[in-house]
Structures are given as structure tokens and as C-alpha cells.
Amino acid sequence: MKFITIEEHFESEVITNEINKVTGNLVSGQVSPEMFQYMQKELPSATEMQDTEKRLAFMDQHGIDMQVLSYGNSSPQNLGPKISVALCKRANDELAKVIQQNPTRFAGFAVLPVGSPEDAAIELKRAVEELGFKGALVKGQFENKYFDNSFYYPIFEMAEKLDVPISFHPSFIPEPITEQYFASDAWSDVVTGVFSSAGFGWHMDVGIQVVRMILSGIFDKLPNLKIITGHLGEMVPMFLNRMDDTLGHWTTLERKISDYYRTNVYVTPSGLLYKNEWKFLLNELDENHLIYALDYPFVKPENAGTFLDTLDLTDEVKAKIAHENAEKLLHL
């Protein structure tokens, strides 16, 4: 069976070096020494993020026909506009070079200078129309503003106009939230760091952001806007009915919260190949809105190419999840 995975991450040595010139290695300054040591040990190295030969070998081993690449942690998105506007453009050009070397194996999501939404919209248009990118990926927040803020409207307006999706990806959450919800003297900085990120906090944060997008009414203004959310829906699918029964009664939205989610949101697993969770998603969401993703090289499941065979799916549904939904959404 053909497989397309759409949340697969890449870094450019050129862009990482430019970011570090400005920030002095931002990540190491954001976390404790213990957490930084954990990250150095557990996360993919810069070499692995930048490498394409090992990436292609992994794809061949597991029958992955195409990866849709986006910038990983080393992204210029959240730098100030004076730097990010030019650097995001350069980053997209660097990614385009990688795609051009293997155009049948790779596609791309743009990185955008979200601190200047008008420039971000212009860069999204350039990336789609000139570079052939299939949408954009945004990470976390910018200056503690979620993307439902009207400040960012030009980005989403352009995405709808171009008929390309915006993918929402986790990133570091604000320190006060980490301290309030995830830190304790009862455990180490590493436990706090993982609890507030990949262990729980990142997913809670992106899930809240997706719900905020719905509550903001943006899908009433831009009914054809499409967004992608990973990690099995970032906890939101479990609460769709609950939100309809409670929160939904007090909004001025034209439809139920769950209707927007099931219509405008596409969900990927981000490499979380858990059978029970998948069964739940298949019961709750439209099979046409589920798209395969592995989160390479952060996640490299040994059953990447065989997992769908373990689910009780028809060949038609497997084909939709494995490649057809991605092809339709991304115009591949």
C-alpha cells in the first residue's frame, strides 16, 4: 500500500546557524541544565535532522512513499519580524532545495514569520505558488498570543484563498503555565520538562489552541479554512460531545463545536500508533479527516508500515488514511 506521512521534520544547517547567531542557542537558555542534557541524549541530533540519506533509508524500509517536511525545533518562526521575515523566506528556499532533489519522495510545509502576519501571508503565497509547498506549519504561540487572535487573521485568510491547510504543532509553553501546572519539588527538572512538553503539556496546549480557533468564529468567517492537528487530536476528540453540551450553548457560533472540528480539522497520529486510541478516533471522526504521520525523526516506529493492518479497517479506509486523504487535502 502507498503511504504518505505529513508531519515529518527537517532542519537546515544554514538556518540553524543563522538562528544561533541571533539567539545564542535559544533552547539551551530556555531549559534547566538537567533538561538540556536530557534533550541532547533523547532527541535527534542536528545531523539526523538534516540528513536525507538516512531519512530515505527509513522510508524505504517501512514503505513510506512520501514525507511532507517541515522545520523542527530549529525554526525561525518566533524570531522578531526584523529577522524572521527574511530568514523564513531563506528557510523555505533551503527546504525547497531538498525537495527538488527528491521531488517524488518529499513535499513541504512553509515556515512563516508570524510576528508580521501580512508578511507571513505574502510568504505563504510565495511558498505555495512559486516553491510548490502544500501549506504551512505553525508552532506553539508567538509572544504568548494564540493563533486565534485576530492579529493573525491575514495568515488564515491567505491559507483559505490558496486552499492549503495550516498545521498546528506543539512548542514550549509559557513558563508561568509550566510552574503552575507541571513543576513540583516532588520530582526532578526532567520530569517537569517532559510533563510540560511531550508527556502532556504540549498536547494540552495545542488542543486548547484548536478549540480557541473554533470559539473565535474564524470558521464562520473562513468556512473553507482547513487546519491539521497531530498526536491523535491533542486530547480534543474525547471532549467534543462534552463541549457541545456545555460550552457550545453560550457561544454565538453558527454550528456546534463538534461540527467545526469534524469539518475543518484534520487529525494525524504523529507516530502515536496506539490501537485503542485509534479505535476511538475512528468512531468519533470522519475517516476522510484522518491522515497518517510519524513525526520522523522524533518518532521512528518499527511498525510504521504495518500498523494500519492491525486495525479492523476495510482496504478502502486504509487507503484513505495511508495516502488518499493527504493527496486530496494537499493536492499531491
Coordinates of N, CA and C in Angstrom, one line a residue, residues 210-316:
V210 N -6.6 24.8 19.3 CA -7.5 24.4 18.3 C -8.9 24.8 18.7
V211 N -9.3 24.5 20.0 CA -10.6 24.9 20.5 C -10.8 26.4 20.4
R212 N -9.8 27.1 20.8 CA -9.9 28.6 20.7 C -10.1 29.0 19.2
M213 N -9.5 28.4 18.3 CA -9.7 28.7 16.9 C -11.2 28.6 16.6
I214 N -11.8 27.5 17.0 CA -13.3 27.3 16.8 C -14.1 28.4 17.5
L215 N -13.8 28.6 18.8 CA -14.6 29.6 19.5 C -14.4 31.0 19.0
S216 N -13.3 31.3 18.4 CA -13.1 32.7 17.8 C -14.0 33.0 16.7
G217 N -14.7 32.0 16.1 CA -15.6 32.2 15.0 C -14.9 32.3 13.6
I218 N -13.6 31.9 13.6 CA -12.9 32.1 12.3 C -13.4 31.2 11.2
F219 N -14.0 30.0 11.6 CA -14.5 29.1 10.6 C -15.9 29.6 10.1
D220 N -16.5 30.5 10.8 CA -17.7 31.1 10.2 C -17.3 32.2 9.2
K221 N -16.2 32.9 9.5 CA -15.6 33.9 8.5 C -14.9 33.2 7.3
L222 N -14.2 32.1 7.6 CA -13.5 31.4 6.6 C -13.9 29.9 6.6
P223 N -15.1 29.6 6.0 CA -15.6 28.3 6.2 C -14.8 27.2 5.5
N224 N -14.0 27.6 4.5 CA -13.2 26.6 3.8 C -11.7 26.5 4.4
L225 N -11.5 27.2 5.5 CA -10.1 27.1 6.1 C -10.0 25.7 6.7
K226 N -8.8 25.1 6.5 CA -8.5 23.7 7.0 C -7.3 23.8 7.8
I227 N -7.4 23.1 9.0 CA -6.2 23.0 9.9 C -5.9 21.6 10.2
I228 N -4.7 21.3 10.5 CA -4.2 20.0 10.8 C -3.7 20.0 12.3
T229 N -4.1 19.0 13.0 CA -3.6 18.8 14.4 C -3.1 17.4 14.6
G230 N -2.0 17.3 15.3 CA -1.4 16.0 15.4 C -1.7 15.3 16.7
H231 N -0.9 14.2 17.0 CA -0.9 13.5 18.3 C -2.4 13.1 18.7
L232 N -3.0 12.5 17.6 CA -4.4 11.9 17.8 C -5.4 12.9 18.2
G233 N -5.2 14.2 17.8 CA -6.1 15.2 18.1 C -5.8 16.1 19.3
E234 N -4.7 15.9 19.9 CA -4.2 16.7 21.1 C -5.3 16.7 22.2
M235 N -5.9 15.6 22.4 CA -6.9 15.4 23.5 C -8.3 15.9 23.2
V236 N -8.5 16.7 22.2 CA -9.8 17.3 21.9 C -10.9 16.3 21.6
P237 N -10.7 15.3 20.7 CA -11.8 14.5 20.3 C -12.5 13.9 21.5
M238 N -11.9 13.6 22.6 CA -12.5 13.0 23.7 C -13.6 13.9 24.3
F239 N -13.5 15.2 24.1 CA -14.4 16.2 24.8 C -15.3 16.9 23.8
L240 N -15.4 16.4 22.6 CA -16.3 17.1 21.6 C -17.8 17.1 22.1
N241 N -18.3 16.0 22.5 CA -19.7 16.0 23.0 C -19.9 16.8 24.2
R242 N -18.9 16.7 25.1 CA -19.0 17.5 26.4 C -19.0 19.0 26.1
M243 N -18.2 19.4 25.2 CA -18.2 20.9 24.8 C -19.5 21.3 24.2
D244 N -20.0 20.4 23.3 CA -21.3 20.7 22.7 C -22.4 20.9 23.8
D245 N -22.4 20.0 24.8 CA -23.4 20.0 25.8 C -23.3 21.2 26.8
T246 N -22.1 21.7 26.9 CA -21.9 22.8 27.9 C -21.4 24.1 27.3
L247 N -20.2 24.2 26.9 CA -19.7 25.4 26.3 C -20.4 25.9 25.1
G248 N -20.8 24.9 24.2 CA -21.5 25.3 23.0 C -22.7 26.2 23.1
H249 N -23.5 26.0 24.2 CA -24.7 26.7 24.4 C -24.5 28.2 24.6
W250 N -23.3 28.6 25.0 CA -23.0 30.0 25.4 C -22.2 30.8 24.3
T251 N -22.0 30.2 23.2 CA -21.3 30.8 22.1 C -22.2 31.5 21.1
T252 N -21.7 32.3 20.2 CA -22.5 32.9 19.2 C -22.2 32.2 17.8
L253 N -21.6 31.0 17.9 CA -21.2 30.3 16.7 C -22.5 29.8 15.9
E254 N -22.3 29.6 14.6 CA -23.4 29.2 13.8 C -23.7 27.7 13.9
R255 N -22.7 26.9 14.3 CA -22.8 25.5 14.4 C -22.3 25.0 15.7
K256 N -22.4 23.7 15.9 CA -21.9 23.0 17.1 C -20.3 23.0 17.0
I257 N -19.7 23.0 18.2 CA -18.2 23.0 18.2 C -17.8 21.7 17.5
S258 N -18.4 20.6 17.8 CA -18.0 19.3 17.1 C -18.1 19.4 15.6
D259 N -19.1 20.1 15.1 CA -19.3 20.2 13.7 C -18.1 20.9 13.0
Y260 N -17.6 22.0 13.6 CA -16.4 22.6 13.1 C -15.2 21.7 13.1
Y261 N -15.1 21.0 14.3 CA -13.9 20.1 14.4 C -14.0 19.0 13.3
R262 N -15.1 18.4 13.1 CA -15.2 17.3 12.2 C -15.2 17.8 10.7
T263 N -15.4 19.1 10.5 CA -15.4 19.6 9.1 C -14.1 20.3 8.8
N264 N -13.6 21.1 9.6 CA -12.4 21.9 9.3 C -11.1 21.4 9.8
V265 N -11.1 20.4 10.7 CA -9.9 19.9 11.3 C -9.5 18.5 10.8
Y266 N -8.3 18.3 10.5 CA -7.7 17.0 10.1 C -6.8 16.5 11.2
V267 N -6.8 15.3 11.5 CA -6.1 14.7 12.6 C -5.1 13.7 12.1
T268 N -3.9 13.8 12.7 CA -2.8 12.8 12.4 C -2.4 12.2 13.7
P269 N -1.7 11.0 13.7 CA -1.2 10.4 14.9 C 0.1 10.9 15.4
S270 N 0.9 11.5 14.5 CA 2.2 11.9 14.9 C 3.1 10.8 15.4
G271 N 2.9 9.6 14.9 CA 3.7 8.5 15.3 C 3.1 7.7 16.5
L272 N 2.0 8.2 17.0 CA 1.4 7.5 18.2 C 0.5 6.4 17.7
L273 N 1.0 5.2 17.6 CA 0.3 4.1 16.9 C -0.2 3.2 18.0
Y274 N -1.2 3.7 18.7 CA -1.9 3.0 19.8 C -3.3 2.6 19.4
K275 N -3.5 1.3 19.4 CA -4.7 0.7 18.8 C -6.0 1.2 19.5
N276 N -6.1 1.3 20.8 CA -7.3 1.7 21.5 C -7.7 3.2 21.1
E277 N -6.6 4.0 21.1 CA -6.9 5.4 20.8 C -7.3 5.6 19.3
W278 N -6.8 4.8 18.4 CA -7.2 4.8 17.0 C -8.6 4.4 16.9
K279 N -9.0 3.3 17.6 CA -10.4 2.9 17.5 C -11.3 4.0 18.0
F280 N -11.0 4.7 19.0 CA -11.8 5.8 19.4 C -11.9 6.9 18.3
L281 N -10.8 7.3 17.7 CA -10.8 8.3 16.7 C -11.7 7.8 15.5
L282 N -11.6 6.6 15.1 CA -12.3 6.1 14.0 C -13.8 6.1 14.3
N283 N -14.2 6.0 15.6 CA -15.6 6.1 16.0 C -16.1 7.5 16.0
E284 N -15.2 8.4 16.4 CA -15.6 9.8 16.6 C -15.5 10.7 15.4
L285 N -14.5 10.5 14.5 CA -14.2 11.4 13.4 C -14.5 10.8 12.1
D286 N -14.7 11.6 11.1 CA -14.8 11.2 9.7 C -13.5 10.6 9.2
E287 N -13.6 9.4 8.7 CA -12.4 8.7 8.2 C -11.7 9.5 7.1
N288 N -12.4 10.4 6.5 CA -11.8 11.3 5.5 C -10.9 12.4 6.1
H289 N -10.9 12.5 7.4 CA -10.2 13.5 8.1 C -9.0 13.0 8.9
L290 N -8.7 11.7 8.7 CA -7.6 11.1 9.4 C -6.4 10.9 8.4
I291 N -5.3 11.3 8.7 CA -4.1 11.3 7.8 C -2.9 10.7 8.5
Y292 N -2.1 9.9 7.9 CA -1.0 9.2 8.5 C 0.2 10.2 8.7
A293 N 0.9 10.0 9.8 CA 2.0 10.8 10.1 C 2.9 10.1 11.2
L294 N 4.2 10.3 11.1 CA 5.1 9.5 12.0 C 5.9 10.4 12.9
D295 N 6.0 11.7 12.6 CA 6.8 12.6 13.4 C 8.3 12.3 13.4
Y296 N 8.7 11.8 12.2 CA 10.1 11.5 12.0 C 11.0 12.7 12.0
P297 N 12.2 12.7 12.6 CA 12.9 11.6 13.3 C 12.7 11.5 14.8
F298 N 11.7 12.3 15.3 CA 11.5 12.2 16.7 C 10.8 10.9 17.1
V299 N 10.0 10.3 16.2 CA 9.4 9.0 16.4 C 9.7 8.2 15.2
K300 N 10.2 7.0 15.4 CA 10.5 6.1 14.3 C 10.0 4.7 14.6
P301 N 8.7 4.5 14.5 CA 8.0 3.2 14.9 C 8.5 2.1 14.0
E302 N 8.8 1.0 14.7 CA 9.1 -0.2 13.9 C 8.0 -0.8 13.1
N303 N 6.7 -0.5 13.5 CA 5.5 -0.9 12.8 C 4.9 0.2 12.0
A304 N 5.8 1.1 11.5 CA 5.3 2.3 10.8 C 4.5 1.8 9.5
G305 N 5.0 0.8 8.8 CA 4.3 0.4 7.6 C 3.3 -0.7 7.8
T306 N 3.2 -1.2 9.0 CA 2.2 -2.3 9.2 C 1.1 -2.1 10.2
F307 N 1.2 -0.9 10.8 CA 0.2 -0.7 11.9 C -1.2 -0.7 11.4
L308 N -1.5 0.0 10.3 CA -2.9 0.0 9.8 C -3.5 -1.4 9.6
D309 N -2.6 -2.3 9.3 CA -3.1 -3.7 9.1 C -3.6 -4.3 10.4
T310 N -3.2 -3.8 11.5 CA -3.6 -4.4 12.8 C -5.0 -3.8 13.2
L311 N -5.5 -2.8 12.5 CA -6.8 -2.3 12.9 C -7.9 -3.0 12.0
D312 N -9.1 -3.0 12.5 CA -10.2 -3.6 11.8 C -10.7 -2.6 10.8
L313 N -10.0 -2.5 9.7 CA -10.4 -1.5 8.6 C -10.5 -2.2 7.3
T314 N -11.4 -1.6 6.5 CA -11.5 -2.1 5.1 C -10.3 -1.6 4.3
D315 N -10.1 -2.2 3.2 CA -9.0 -1.7 2.4 C -9.2 -0.3 1.9
E316 N -10.5 0.1 1.7 CA -10.9 1.4 1.3 C -10.5 2.4 2.3

